[in-house]
C-alpha positions as CSV (number, residue, x, y, z in Angstrom):
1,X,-37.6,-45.2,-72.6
2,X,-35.5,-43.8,-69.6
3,X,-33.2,-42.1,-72.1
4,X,-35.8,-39.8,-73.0
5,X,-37.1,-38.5,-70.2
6,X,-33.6,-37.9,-69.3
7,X,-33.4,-35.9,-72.8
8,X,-33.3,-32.5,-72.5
9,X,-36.6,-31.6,-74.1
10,X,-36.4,-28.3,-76.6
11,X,-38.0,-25.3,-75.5
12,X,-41.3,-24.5,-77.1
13,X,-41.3,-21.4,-78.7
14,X,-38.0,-18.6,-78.5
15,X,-36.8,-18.5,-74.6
16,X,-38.0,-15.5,-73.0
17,X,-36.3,-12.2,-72.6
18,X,-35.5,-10.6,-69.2
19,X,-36.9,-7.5,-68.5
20,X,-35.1,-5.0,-69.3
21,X,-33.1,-3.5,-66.3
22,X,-34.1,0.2,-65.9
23,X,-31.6,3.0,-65.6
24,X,-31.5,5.4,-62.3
25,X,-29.1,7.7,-60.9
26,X,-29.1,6.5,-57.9
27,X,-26.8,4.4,-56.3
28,X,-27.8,2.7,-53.0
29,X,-25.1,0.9,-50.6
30,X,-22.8,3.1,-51.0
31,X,-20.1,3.1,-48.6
32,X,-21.4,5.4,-47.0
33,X,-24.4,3.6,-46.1
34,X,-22.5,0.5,-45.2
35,X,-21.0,2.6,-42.4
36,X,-23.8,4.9,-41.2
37,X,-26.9,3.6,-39.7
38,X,-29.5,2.2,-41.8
39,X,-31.9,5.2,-41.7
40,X,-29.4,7.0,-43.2
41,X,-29.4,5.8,-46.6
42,X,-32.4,7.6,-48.0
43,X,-30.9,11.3,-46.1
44,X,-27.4,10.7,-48.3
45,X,-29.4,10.1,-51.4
46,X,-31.6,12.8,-51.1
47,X,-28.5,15.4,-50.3
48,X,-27.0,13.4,-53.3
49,X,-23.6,12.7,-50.8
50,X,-22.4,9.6,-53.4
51,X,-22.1,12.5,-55.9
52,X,-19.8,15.1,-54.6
53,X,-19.0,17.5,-58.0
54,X,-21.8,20.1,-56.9
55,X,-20.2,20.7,-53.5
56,X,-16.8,20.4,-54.8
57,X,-18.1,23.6,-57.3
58,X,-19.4,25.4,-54.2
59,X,-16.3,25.1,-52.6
60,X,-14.0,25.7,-54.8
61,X,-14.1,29.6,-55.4
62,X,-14.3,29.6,-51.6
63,X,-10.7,28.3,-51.2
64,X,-9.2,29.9,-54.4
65,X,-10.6,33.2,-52.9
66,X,-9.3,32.1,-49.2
67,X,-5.9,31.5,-50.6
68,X,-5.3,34.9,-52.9
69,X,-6.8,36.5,-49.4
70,X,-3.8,34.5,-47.7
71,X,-0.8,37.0,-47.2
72,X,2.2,36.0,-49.4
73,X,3.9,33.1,-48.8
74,X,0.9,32.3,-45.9
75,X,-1.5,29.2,-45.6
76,X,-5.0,30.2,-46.1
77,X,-7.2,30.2,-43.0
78,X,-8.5,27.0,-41.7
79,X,-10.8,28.3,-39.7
80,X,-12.4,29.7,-43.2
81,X,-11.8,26.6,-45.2
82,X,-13.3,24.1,-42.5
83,X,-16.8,26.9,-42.7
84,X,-16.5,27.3,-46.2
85,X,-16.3,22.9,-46.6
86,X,-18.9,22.7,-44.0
87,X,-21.5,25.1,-46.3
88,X,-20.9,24.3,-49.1
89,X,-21.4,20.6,-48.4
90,X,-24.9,21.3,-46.4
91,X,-26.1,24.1,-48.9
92,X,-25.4,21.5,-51.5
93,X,-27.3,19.0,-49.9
94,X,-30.0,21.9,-49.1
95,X,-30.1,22.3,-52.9
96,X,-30.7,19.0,-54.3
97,X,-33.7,18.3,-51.0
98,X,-35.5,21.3,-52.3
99,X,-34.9,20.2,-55.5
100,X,-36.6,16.5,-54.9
101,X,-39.5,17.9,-52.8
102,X,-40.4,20.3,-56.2
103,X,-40.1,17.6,-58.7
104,X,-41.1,14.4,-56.8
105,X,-44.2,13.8,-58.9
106,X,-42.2,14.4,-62.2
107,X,-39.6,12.5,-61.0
108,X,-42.3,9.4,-60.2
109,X,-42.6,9.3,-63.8
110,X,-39.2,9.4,-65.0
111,X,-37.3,6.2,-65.0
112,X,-33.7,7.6,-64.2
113,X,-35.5,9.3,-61.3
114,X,-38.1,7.2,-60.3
115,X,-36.0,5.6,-57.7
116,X,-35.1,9.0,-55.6
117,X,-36.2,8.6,-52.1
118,X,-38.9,11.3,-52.1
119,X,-40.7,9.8,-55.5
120,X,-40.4,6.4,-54.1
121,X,-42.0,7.1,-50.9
122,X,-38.9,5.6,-49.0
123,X,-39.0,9.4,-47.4
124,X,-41.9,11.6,-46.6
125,X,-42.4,15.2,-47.4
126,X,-42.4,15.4,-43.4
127,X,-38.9,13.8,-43.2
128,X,-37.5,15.9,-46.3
129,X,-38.7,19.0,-44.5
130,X,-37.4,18.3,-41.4
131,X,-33.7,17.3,-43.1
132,X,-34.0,20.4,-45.2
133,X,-34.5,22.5,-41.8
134,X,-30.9,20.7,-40.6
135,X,-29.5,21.8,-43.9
136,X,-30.5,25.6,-44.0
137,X,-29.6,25.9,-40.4
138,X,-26.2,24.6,-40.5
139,X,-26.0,26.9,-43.8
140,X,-27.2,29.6,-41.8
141,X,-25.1,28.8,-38.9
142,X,-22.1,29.1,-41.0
143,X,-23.1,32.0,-42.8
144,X,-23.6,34.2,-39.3
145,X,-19.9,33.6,-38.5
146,X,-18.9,35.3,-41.4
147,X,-18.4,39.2,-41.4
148,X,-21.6,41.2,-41.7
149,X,-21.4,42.3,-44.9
150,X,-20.7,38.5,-46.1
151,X,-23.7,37.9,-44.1
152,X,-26.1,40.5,-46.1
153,X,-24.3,39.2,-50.1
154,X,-25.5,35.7,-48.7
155,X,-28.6,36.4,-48.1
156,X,-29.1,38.7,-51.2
157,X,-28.2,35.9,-53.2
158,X,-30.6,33.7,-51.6
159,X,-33.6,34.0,-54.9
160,X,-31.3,33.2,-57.3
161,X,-30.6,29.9,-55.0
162,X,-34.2,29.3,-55.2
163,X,-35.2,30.2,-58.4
164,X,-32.1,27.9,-60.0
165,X,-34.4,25.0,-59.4
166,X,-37.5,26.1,-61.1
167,X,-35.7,28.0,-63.5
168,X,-35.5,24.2,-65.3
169,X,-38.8,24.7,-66.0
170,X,-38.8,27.6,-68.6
171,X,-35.3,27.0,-69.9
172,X,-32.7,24.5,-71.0
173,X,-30.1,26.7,-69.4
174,X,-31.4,26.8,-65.9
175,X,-27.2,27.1,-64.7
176,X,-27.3,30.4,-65.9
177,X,-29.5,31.5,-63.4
178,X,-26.3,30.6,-60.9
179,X,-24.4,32.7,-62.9
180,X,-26.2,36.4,-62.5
């Protein structure tokens, strides 16, 4: 009698399947977010920091064109690379904000996105606009230390920064809009 209720009973019925575990592109406790205060977290995700590739393509052409500029045999200038890494890394991060505050309601819907800070409601449209303002000022505060006519191709080329977002929405190419 006491041997079966110590009996392992059998299950009724096939055991049950976890749920399946959803896929997202974002990755939270980063380093990054080990280090930096809590209320970070959601500002690094939104610029998409954990994902460097899209400021490393910003920045690129800035130092290959910063070292052919170099006289022969001569370092580039640092003073241009360290304005050049500094915009490219906030304009970047200006990119993918605007990006997140268009599509947040999409993204709500979409699993691999779903998880973003502005369609989770871990940031507000108020917080995003405020980080966005940081962003495009420290852009801008690069940009003004640059020669004048620098100054004028940068802000020329502002639309096409803009429209390369929503451009997704009537094409499958939308990179070719960075290209004109």
């Amino acid at each position: 009698r006491d041997a079966a209720r110590s009996a392992p009973s059998e299950p009724e019925g096939p055991a049950p399947t976890p749920p399946p575990v959803g896929y997202t592109d974002i990755r939270s406790g980063t380093w990054l977010e080990r280090v930096l205060p809590a209320g970070a977290g959601p500002y690094l995700r939104l610029a998409r920091v954990d994902r460097p590739v899209g400021t490393y393509l910003l920045l690129w052409p800035c130092v290959w064109s910063t070292a052919l500029a170099a006289s022969p045999g001569g370092l580039p200038d640092a003073r241009l690379l360290a304005l050049f890494a500094v915009g490219s890394f906030a304009m970047r991060g200006a990119g993918c904000t605007i990006n997140d505050m268009w599509d947040r309601d999409i993204d709500r819907q979409v699993e691999r996105t779903r998880s973003r800070p502005l369609a989770s409601g871990e940031l507000s449209m108020a917080q995003a606009s405020a980080f966005l303002c940081a962003q495009l000022l420290t852009g801008l505060g690069v940009l003004v230390q640059l020669p004048s006519t620098t100054v004028l191709v940068g802000l020329a080329a502002m639309p096409l920064v803009v429209a390369y977002p929503l451009a997704k929405r009537v094409t499958s190419w939308p990179q070719l809009v960075l290209g004109l």
